[in-house]
């Protein structure tokens, strides 16, 4: 499955949601320490089509096998959308302004990338 990483946190651009052919992006009903404000891919529903990965302007989506070590915990975080489904709802496409290249680089730099 593909994994949304912390690079999405508080960004929540939904370009990925718009292209997913199986609607497997979820968002928390309530933001909490357990369920931070980001998008989540259901690993049970993701069909590994890879369409979303290049759509994310924050470059926050990785195939599970390529998730950087710094985001290893995000694999389990995305799995919450399957195991704790009651806490989530289907993500909705929202209007968004894509970030600048500088903003993307600064967001990645927070994680040493
Ligand atoms: Fe959806 Fe395909 Fe991305 Fe999986 S890889 S989340 S199925 S767009």
XYZ file of C-alpha atoms in Angstrom, residues 6 8 19-20 40 43 60 63 65 69 83 88-89 96 105 108:
16
model
C 3.986 13.528 8.302
C 1.099 16.021 4.969
C -7.405 11.112 -8.251
C -7.699 7.956 -6.128
C -4.563 8.502 5.824
C -3.859 -0.215 3.392
C 4.206 13.324 1.219
C 5.070 3.292 -1.425
C 8.663 -0.112 0.963
C 13.098 5.866 8.232
C -8.295 -0.747 12.562
C -12.307 8.383 10.498
C -14.459 9.535 7.623
C -6.364 24.341 -2.247
C 11.652 22.263 0.696
C 10.927 18.457 4.136
